[in-house]
PDB file of C-alpha atoms in Angstrom:
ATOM      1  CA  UNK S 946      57.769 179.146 133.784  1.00 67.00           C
ATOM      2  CA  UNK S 947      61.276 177.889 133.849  1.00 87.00           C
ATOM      3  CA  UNK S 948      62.707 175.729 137.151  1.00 96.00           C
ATOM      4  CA  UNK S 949      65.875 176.704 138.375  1.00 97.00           C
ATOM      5  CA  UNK S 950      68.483 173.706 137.858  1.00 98.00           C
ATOM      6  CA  UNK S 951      72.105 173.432 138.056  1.00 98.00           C
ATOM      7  CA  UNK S 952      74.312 171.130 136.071  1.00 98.00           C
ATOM      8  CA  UNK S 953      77.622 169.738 137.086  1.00 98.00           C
ATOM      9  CA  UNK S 954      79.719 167.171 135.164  1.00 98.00           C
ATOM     10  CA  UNK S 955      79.675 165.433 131.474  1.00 96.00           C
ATOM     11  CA  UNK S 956      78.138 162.277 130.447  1.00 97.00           C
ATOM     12  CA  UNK S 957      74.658 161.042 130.562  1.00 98.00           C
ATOM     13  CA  UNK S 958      72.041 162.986 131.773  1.00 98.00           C
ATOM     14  CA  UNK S 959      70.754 162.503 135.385  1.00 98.00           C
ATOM     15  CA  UNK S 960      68.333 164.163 136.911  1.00 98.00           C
ATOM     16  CA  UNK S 961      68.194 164.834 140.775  1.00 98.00           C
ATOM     17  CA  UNK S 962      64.730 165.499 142.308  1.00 98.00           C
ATOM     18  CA  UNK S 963      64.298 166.493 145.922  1.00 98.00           C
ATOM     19  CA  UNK S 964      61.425 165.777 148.414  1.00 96.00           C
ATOM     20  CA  UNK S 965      58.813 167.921 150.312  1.00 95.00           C
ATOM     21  CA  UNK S 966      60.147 170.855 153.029  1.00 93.00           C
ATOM     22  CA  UNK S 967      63.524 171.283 151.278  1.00 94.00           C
ATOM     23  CA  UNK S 968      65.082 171.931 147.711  1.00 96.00           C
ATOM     24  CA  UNK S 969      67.597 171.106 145.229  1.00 97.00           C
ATOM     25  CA  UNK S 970      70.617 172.081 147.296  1.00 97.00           C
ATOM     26  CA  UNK S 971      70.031 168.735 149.578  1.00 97.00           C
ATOM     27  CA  UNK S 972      71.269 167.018 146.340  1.00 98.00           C
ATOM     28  CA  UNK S 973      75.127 168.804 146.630  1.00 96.00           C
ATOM     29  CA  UNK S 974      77.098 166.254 147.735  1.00 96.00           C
ATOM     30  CA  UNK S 975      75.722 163.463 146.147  1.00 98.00           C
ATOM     31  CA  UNK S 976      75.502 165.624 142.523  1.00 98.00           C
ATOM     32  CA  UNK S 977      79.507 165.945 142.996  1.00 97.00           C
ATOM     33  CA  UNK S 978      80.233 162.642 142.936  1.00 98.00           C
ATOM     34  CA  UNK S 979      78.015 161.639 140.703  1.00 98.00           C
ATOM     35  CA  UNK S 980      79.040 163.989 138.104  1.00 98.00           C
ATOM     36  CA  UNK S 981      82.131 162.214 138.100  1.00 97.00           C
ATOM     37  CA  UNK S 982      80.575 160.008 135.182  1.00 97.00           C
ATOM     38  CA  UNK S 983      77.383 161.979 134.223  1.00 98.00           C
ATOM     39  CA  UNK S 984      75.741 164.981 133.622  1.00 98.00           C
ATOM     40  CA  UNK S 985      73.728 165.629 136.767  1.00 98.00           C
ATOM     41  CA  UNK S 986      71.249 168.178 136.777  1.00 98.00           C
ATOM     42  CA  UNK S 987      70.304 169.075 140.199  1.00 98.00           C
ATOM     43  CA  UNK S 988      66.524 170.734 140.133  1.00 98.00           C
ATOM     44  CA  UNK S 989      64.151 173.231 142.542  1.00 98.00           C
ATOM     45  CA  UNK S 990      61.123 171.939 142.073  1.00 98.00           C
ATOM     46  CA  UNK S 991      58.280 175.252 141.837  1.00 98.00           C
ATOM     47  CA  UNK S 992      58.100 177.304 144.708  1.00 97.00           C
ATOM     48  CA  UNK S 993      61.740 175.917 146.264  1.00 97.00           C
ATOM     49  CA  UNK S 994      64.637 176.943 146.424  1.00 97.00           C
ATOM     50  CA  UNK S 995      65.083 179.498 143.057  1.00 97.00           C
ATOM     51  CA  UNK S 996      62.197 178.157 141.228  1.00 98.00           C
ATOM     52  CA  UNK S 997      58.892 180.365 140.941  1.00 97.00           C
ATOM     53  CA  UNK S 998      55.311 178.727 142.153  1.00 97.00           C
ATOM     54  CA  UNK S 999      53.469 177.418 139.740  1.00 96.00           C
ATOM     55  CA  UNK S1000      49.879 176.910 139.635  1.00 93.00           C
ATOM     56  CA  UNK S1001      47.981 174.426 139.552  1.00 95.00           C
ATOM     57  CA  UNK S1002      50.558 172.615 141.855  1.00 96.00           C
ATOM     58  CA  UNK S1003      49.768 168.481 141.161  1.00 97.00           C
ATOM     59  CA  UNK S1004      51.822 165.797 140.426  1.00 97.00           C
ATOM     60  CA  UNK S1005      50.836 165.952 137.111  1.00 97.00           C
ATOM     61  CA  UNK S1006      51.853 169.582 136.447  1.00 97.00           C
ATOM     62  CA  UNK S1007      55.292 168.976 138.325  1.00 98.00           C
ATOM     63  CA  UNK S1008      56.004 166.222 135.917  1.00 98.00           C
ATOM     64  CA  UNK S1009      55.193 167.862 132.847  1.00 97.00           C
ATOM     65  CA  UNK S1010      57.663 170.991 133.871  1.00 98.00           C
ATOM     66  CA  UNK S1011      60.216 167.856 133.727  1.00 98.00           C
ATOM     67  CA  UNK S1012      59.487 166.808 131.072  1.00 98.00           C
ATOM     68  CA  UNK S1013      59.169 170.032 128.972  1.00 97.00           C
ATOM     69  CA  UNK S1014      62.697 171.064 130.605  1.00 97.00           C
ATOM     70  CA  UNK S1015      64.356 168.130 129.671  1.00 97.00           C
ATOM     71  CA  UNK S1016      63.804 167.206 125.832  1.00 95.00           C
ATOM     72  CA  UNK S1017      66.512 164.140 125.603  1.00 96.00           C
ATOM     73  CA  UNK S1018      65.992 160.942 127.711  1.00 98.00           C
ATOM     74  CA  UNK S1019      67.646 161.579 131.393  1.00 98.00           C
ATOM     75  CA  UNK S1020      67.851 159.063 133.937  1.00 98.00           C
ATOM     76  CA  UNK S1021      65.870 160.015 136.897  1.00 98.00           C
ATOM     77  CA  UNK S1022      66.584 159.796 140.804  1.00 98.00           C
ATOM     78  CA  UNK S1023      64.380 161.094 143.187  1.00 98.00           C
ATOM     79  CA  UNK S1024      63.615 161.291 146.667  1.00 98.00           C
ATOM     80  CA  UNK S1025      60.385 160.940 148.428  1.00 97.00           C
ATOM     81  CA  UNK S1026      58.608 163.221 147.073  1.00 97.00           C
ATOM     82  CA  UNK S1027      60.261 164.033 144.120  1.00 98.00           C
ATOM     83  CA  UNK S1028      60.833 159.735 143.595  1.00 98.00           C
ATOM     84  CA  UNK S1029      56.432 160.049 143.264  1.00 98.00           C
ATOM     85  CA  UNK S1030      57.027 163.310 140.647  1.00 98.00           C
ATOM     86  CA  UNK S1031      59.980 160.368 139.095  1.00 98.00           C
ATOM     87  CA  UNK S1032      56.864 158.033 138.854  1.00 98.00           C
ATOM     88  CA  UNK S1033      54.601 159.732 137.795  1.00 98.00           C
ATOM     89  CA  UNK S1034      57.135 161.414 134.687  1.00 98.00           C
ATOM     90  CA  UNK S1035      58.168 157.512 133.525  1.00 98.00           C
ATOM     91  CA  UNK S1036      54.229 156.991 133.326  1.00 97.00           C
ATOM     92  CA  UNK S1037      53.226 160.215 131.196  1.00 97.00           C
ATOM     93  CA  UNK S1038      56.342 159.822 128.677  1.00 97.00           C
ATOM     94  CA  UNK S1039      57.632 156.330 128.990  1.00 95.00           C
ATOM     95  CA  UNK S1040      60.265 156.880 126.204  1.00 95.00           C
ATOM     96  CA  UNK S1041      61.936 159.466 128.399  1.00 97.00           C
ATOM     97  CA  UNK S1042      63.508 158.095 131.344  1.00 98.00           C
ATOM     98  CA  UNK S1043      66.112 155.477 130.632  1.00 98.00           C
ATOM     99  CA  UNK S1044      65.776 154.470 134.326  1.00 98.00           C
ATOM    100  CA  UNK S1045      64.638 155.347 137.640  1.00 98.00           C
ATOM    101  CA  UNK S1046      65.917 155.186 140.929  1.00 98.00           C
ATOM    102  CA  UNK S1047      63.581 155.856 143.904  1.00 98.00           C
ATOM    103  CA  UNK S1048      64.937 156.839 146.737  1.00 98.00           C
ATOM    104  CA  UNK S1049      63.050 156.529 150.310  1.00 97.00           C
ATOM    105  CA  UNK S1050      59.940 157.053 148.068  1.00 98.00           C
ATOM    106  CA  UNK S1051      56.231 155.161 148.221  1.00 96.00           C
ATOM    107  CA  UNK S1052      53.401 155.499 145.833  1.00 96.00           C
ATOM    108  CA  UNK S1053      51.435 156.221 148.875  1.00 97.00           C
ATOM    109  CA  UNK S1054      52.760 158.461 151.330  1.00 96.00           C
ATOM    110  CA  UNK S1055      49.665 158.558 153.340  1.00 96.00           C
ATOM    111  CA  UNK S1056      48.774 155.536 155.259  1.00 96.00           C
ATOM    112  CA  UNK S1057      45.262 153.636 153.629  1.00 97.00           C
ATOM    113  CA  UNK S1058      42.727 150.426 155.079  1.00 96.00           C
ATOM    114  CA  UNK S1059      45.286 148.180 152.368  1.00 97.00           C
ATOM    115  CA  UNK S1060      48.610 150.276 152.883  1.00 97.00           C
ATOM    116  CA  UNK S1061      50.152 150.627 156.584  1.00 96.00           C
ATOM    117  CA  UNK S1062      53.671 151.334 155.068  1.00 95.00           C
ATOM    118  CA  UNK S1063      53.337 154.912 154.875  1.00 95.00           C
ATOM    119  CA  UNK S1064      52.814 158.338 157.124  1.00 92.00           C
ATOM    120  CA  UNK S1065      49.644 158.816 159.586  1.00 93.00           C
ATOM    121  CA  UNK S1066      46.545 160.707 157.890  1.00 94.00           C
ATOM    122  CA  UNK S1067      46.560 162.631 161.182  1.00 93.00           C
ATOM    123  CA  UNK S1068      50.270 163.746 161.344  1.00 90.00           C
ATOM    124  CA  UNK S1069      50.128 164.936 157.672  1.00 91.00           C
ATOM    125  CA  UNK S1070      46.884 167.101 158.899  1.00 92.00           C
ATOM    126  CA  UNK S1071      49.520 168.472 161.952  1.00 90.00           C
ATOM    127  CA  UNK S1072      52.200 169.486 159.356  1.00 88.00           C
ATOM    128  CA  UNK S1073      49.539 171.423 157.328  1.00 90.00           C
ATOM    129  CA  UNK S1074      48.469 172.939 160.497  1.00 92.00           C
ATOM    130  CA  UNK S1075      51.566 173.630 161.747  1.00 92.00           C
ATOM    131  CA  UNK S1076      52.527 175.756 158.606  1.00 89.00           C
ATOM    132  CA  UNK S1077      49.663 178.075 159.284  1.00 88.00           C
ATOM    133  CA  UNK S1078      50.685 178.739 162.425  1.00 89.00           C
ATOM    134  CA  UNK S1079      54.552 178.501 162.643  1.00 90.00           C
ATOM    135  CA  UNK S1080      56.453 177.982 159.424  1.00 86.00           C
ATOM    136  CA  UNK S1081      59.399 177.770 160.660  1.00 87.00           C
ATOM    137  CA  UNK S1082      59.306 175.475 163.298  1.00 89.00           C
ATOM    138  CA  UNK S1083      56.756 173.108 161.280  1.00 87.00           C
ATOM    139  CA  UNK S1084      59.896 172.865 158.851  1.00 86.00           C
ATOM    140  CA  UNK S1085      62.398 172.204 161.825  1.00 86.00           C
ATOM    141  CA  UNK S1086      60.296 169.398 163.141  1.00 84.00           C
ATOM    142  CA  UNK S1087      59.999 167.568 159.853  1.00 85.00           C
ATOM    143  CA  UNK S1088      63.365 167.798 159.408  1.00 85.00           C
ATOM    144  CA  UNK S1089      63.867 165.991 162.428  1.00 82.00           C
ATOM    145  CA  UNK S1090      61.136 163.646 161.847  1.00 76.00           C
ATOM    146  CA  UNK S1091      63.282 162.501 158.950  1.00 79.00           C
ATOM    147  CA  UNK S1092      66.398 161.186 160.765  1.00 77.00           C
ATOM    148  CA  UNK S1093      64.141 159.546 163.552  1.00 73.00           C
ATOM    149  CA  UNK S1094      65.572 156.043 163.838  1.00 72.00           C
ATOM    150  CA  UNK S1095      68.709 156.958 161.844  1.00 71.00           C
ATOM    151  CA  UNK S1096      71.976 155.453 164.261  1.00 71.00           C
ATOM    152  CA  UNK S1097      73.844 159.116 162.836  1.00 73.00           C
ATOM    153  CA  UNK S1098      70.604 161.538 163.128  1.00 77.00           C
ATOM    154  CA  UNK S1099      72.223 164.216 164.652  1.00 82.00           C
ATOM    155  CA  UNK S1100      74.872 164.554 161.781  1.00 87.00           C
ATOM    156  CA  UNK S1101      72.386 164.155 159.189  1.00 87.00           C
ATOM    157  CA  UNK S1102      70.284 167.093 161.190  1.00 87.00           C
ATOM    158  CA  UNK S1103      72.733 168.847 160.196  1.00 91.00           C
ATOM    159  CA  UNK S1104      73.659 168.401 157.236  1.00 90.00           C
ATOM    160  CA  UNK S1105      69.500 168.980 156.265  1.00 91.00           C
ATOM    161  CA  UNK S1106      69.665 172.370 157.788  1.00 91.00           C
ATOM    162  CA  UNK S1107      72.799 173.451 156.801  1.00 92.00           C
ATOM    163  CA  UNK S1108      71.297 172.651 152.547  1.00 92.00           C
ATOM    164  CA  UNK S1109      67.781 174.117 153.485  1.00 91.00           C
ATOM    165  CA  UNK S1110      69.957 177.525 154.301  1.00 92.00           C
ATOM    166  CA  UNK S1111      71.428 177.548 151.611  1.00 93.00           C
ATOM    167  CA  UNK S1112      69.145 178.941 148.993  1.00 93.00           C
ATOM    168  CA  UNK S1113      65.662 180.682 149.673  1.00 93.00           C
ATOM    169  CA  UNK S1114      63.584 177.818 151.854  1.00 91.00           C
ATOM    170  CA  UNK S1115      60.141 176.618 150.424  1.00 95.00           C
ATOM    171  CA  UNK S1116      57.361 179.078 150.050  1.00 95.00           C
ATOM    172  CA  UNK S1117      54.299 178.289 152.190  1.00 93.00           C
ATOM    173  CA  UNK S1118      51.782 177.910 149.029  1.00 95.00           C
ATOM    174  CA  UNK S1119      54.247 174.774 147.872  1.00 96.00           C
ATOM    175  CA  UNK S1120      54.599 173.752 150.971  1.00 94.00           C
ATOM    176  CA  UNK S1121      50.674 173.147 151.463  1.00 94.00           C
ATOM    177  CA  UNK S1122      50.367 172.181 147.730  1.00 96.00           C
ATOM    178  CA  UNK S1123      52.857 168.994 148.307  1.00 95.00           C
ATOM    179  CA  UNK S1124      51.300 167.801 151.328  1.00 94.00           C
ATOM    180  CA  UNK S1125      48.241 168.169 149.407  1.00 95.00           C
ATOM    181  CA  UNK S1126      50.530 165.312 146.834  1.00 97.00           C
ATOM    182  CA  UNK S1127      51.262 163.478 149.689  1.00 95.00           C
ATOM    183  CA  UNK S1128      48.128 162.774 150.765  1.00 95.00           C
ATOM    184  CA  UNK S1129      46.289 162.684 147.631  1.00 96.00           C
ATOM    185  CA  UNK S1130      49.053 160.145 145.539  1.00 95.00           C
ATOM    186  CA  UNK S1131      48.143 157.026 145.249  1.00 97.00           C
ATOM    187  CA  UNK S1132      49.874 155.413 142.147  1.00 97.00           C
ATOM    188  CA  UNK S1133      50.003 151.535 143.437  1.00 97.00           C
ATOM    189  CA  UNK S1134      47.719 150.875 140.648  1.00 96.00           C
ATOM    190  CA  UNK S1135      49.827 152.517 137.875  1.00 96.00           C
ATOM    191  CA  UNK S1136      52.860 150.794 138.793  1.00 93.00           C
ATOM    192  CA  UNK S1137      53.085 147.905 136.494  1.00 88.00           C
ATOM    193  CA  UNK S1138      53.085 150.197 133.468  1.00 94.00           C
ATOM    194  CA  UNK S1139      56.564 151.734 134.408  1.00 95.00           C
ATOM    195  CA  UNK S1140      58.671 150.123 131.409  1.00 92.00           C
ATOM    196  CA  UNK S1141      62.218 151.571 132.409  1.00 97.00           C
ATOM    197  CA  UNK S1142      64.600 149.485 134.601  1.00 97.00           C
ATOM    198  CA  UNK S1143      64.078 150.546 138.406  1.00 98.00           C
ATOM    199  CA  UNK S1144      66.402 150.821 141.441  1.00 98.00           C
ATOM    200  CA  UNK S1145      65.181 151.336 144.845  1.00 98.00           C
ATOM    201  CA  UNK S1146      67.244 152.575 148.069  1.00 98.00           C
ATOM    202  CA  UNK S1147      65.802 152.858 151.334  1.00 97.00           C
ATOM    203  CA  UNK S1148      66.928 153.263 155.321  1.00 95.00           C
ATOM    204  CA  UNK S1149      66.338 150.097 157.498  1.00 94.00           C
ATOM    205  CA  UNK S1150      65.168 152.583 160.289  1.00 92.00           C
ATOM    206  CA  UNK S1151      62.855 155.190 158.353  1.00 93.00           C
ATOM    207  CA  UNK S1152      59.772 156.160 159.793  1.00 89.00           C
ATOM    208  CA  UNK S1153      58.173 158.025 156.757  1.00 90.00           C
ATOM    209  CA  UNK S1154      58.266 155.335 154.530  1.00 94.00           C
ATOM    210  CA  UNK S1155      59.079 152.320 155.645  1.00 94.00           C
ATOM    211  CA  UNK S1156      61.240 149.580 154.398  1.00 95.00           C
ATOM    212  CA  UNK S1157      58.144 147.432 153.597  1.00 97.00           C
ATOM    213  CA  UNK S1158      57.095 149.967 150.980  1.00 97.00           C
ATOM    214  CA  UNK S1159      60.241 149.303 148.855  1.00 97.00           C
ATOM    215  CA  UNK S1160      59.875 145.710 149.787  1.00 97.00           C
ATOM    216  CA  UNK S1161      56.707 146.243 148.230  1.00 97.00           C
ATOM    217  CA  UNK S1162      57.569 148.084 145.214  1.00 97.00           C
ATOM    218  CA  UNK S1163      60.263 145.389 144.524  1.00 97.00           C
ATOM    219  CA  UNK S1164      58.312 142.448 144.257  1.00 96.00           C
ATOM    220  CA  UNK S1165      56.135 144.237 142.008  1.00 96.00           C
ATOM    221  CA  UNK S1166      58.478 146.020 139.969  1.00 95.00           C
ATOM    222  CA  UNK S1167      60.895 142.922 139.893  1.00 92.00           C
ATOM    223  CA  UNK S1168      63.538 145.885 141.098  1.00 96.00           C
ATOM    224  CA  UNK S1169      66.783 145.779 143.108  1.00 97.00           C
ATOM    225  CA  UNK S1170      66.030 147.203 146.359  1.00 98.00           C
ATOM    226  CA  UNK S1171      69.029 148.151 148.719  1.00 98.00           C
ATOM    227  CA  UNK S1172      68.209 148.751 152.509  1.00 97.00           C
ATOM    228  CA  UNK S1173      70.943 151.059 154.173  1.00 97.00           C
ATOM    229  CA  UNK S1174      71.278 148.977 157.742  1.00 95.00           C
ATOM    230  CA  UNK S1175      70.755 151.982 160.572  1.00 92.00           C
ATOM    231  CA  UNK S1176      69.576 154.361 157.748  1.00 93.00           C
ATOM    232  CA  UNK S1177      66.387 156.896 157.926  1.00 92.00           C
ATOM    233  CA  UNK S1178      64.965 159.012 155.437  1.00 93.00           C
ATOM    234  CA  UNK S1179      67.999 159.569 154.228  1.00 94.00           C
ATOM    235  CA  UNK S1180      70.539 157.125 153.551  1.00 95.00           C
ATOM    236  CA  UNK S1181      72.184 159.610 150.232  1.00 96.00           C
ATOM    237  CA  UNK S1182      73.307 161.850 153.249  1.00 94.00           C
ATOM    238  CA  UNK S1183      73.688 158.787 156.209  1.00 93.00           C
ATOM    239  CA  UNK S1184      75.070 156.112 154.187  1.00 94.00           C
ATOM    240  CA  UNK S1185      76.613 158.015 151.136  1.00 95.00           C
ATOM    241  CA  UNK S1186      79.384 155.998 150.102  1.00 96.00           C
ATOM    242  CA  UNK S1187      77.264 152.984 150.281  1.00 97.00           C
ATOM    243  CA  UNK S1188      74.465 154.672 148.457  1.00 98.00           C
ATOM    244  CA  UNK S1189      76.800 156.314 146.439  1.00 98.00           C
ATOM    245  CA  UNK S1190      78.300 152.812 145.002  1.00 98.00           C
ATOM    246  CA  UNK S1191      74.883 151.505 144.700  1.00 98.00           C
ATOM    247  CA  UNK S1192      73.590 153.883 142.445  1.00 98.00           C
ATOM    248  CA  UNK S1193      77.306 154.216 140.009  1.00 98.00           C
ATOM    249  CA  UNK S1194      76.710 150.629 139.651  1.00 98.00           C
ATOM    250  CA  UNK S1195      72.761 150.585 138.948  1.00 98.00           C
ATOM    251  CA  UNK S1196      73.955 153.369 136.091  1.00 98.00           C
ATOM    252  CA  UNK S1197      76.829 151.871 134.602  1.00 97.00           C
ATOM    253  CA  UNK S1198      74.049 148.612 134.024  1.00 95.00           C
ATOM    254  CA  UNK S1199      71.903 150.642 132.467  1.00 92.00           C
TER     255      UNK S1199
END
């Protein structure tokens, strides 16, 4: 299968990768400006947006899509989920990312015994319960549970709905089979073997994955982390210039 992706600008290649409930269209604003200076290719990952389902649907299998659609080195960002897909694509072909930027991200999403920074086991288990029963509305709540703490959540609201209606929302199957990621991913232990250079930007006020996750990921990555003050899961759409001038400069290093 082919993913659907959309290019904009000329330069390097960067790769945009989205997170769970949503698709490559959240990416719009920021691919804009950051096609200013590269050549940003905004992806669906299977089953979102205009990209067919794939089966089987594992971390794995979404990073090897990546990395068979992208044949050059690319420098990677992703977000949440799609910063674990970013992980786990550095590990399986090291000489293809020439950097990484996770955004919001954790290498466990689910919280463990050893890992508090992360989502409830039992509110994942409501999200895949609430897709059985009401799509649509499971989707609208996680949407809000992402700009929960956020001082602009309102704005940012909208700005997530207004993207997730713009192309064809997530099919059910993909939804299930990334919560089934989310759960299930647990690359703490692979970490040290990521060889590219590493940037991480998170929101001061994020409930899904908390601050202390990239904390934690920067002292064992020895990676810049920037925390967006009043930021939630989103800081690319709260904070963008900030995020926005963070990122330019993390490339032009690099």
């Amino acid at each position: 299968m082919s993913l659907y992706i959309e290019t904009l600008g000329q330069g390097e290649d960067l790769v945009l990768i989205h997170g769970w409930g949503i698709h490559g269209a959240v990416w719009q604003r920021t691919a804009e400006q950051l096609a200013r200076s590269h050549c940003v290719h905004i992806v669906d990952l299977p089953g979102c947006g205009a990209s067919p389902m794939v089966t089987p649907y594992t971390l794995a299998e979404l990073a090897r899509l990546l990395d068979q659609a992208f044949p050059l080195p690319v420098h990677v960002l992703g977000w949440s989920l799609g910063g674990a897909v970013g992980v786990q694509w550095a590990l399986a072909a090291p000489d293809k990312l020439r950097s990484l930027t996770l955004c919001a991200s954790s290498p466990s999403f689910m919280q463990r015994a050893d890992w508090p920074h992360a989502t409830p086991e039992a509110t994942l288990a409501a999200f895949a319960q609430g897709l059985n029963q009401d799509y649509a509305a499971t989707l609208e709540m996680f949407l809000g549970l992402q700009v929960m703490g956020s001082k602009d959540g309102r704005s940012v609201l909208r700005a997530l709905q207004a993207s997730l209606a713009s192309r064809p929302a997530p099919q059910a199957e993909a939804l299930m089979a990334g919560l089934a990621i989310l759960r299930d991913t647990d690359l703490r232990a692979s970490l040290v073997e990521l060889a590219c250079p590493v940037l991480l930007q998170y929101g001061e006020r994020d409930r899904m994955t908390p601050p202390q996750a990239g904390e934690w990921l920067a002292a064992q990555l020895d990676a810049q982390l920037i925390l967006h003050p009043g930021a939630g899961h989103a800081p690319f759409i709260s904070h963008e210039a900030a995020f926005l001038a963070a990122q330019q400069d993390f490339l032009a290093r690099v």
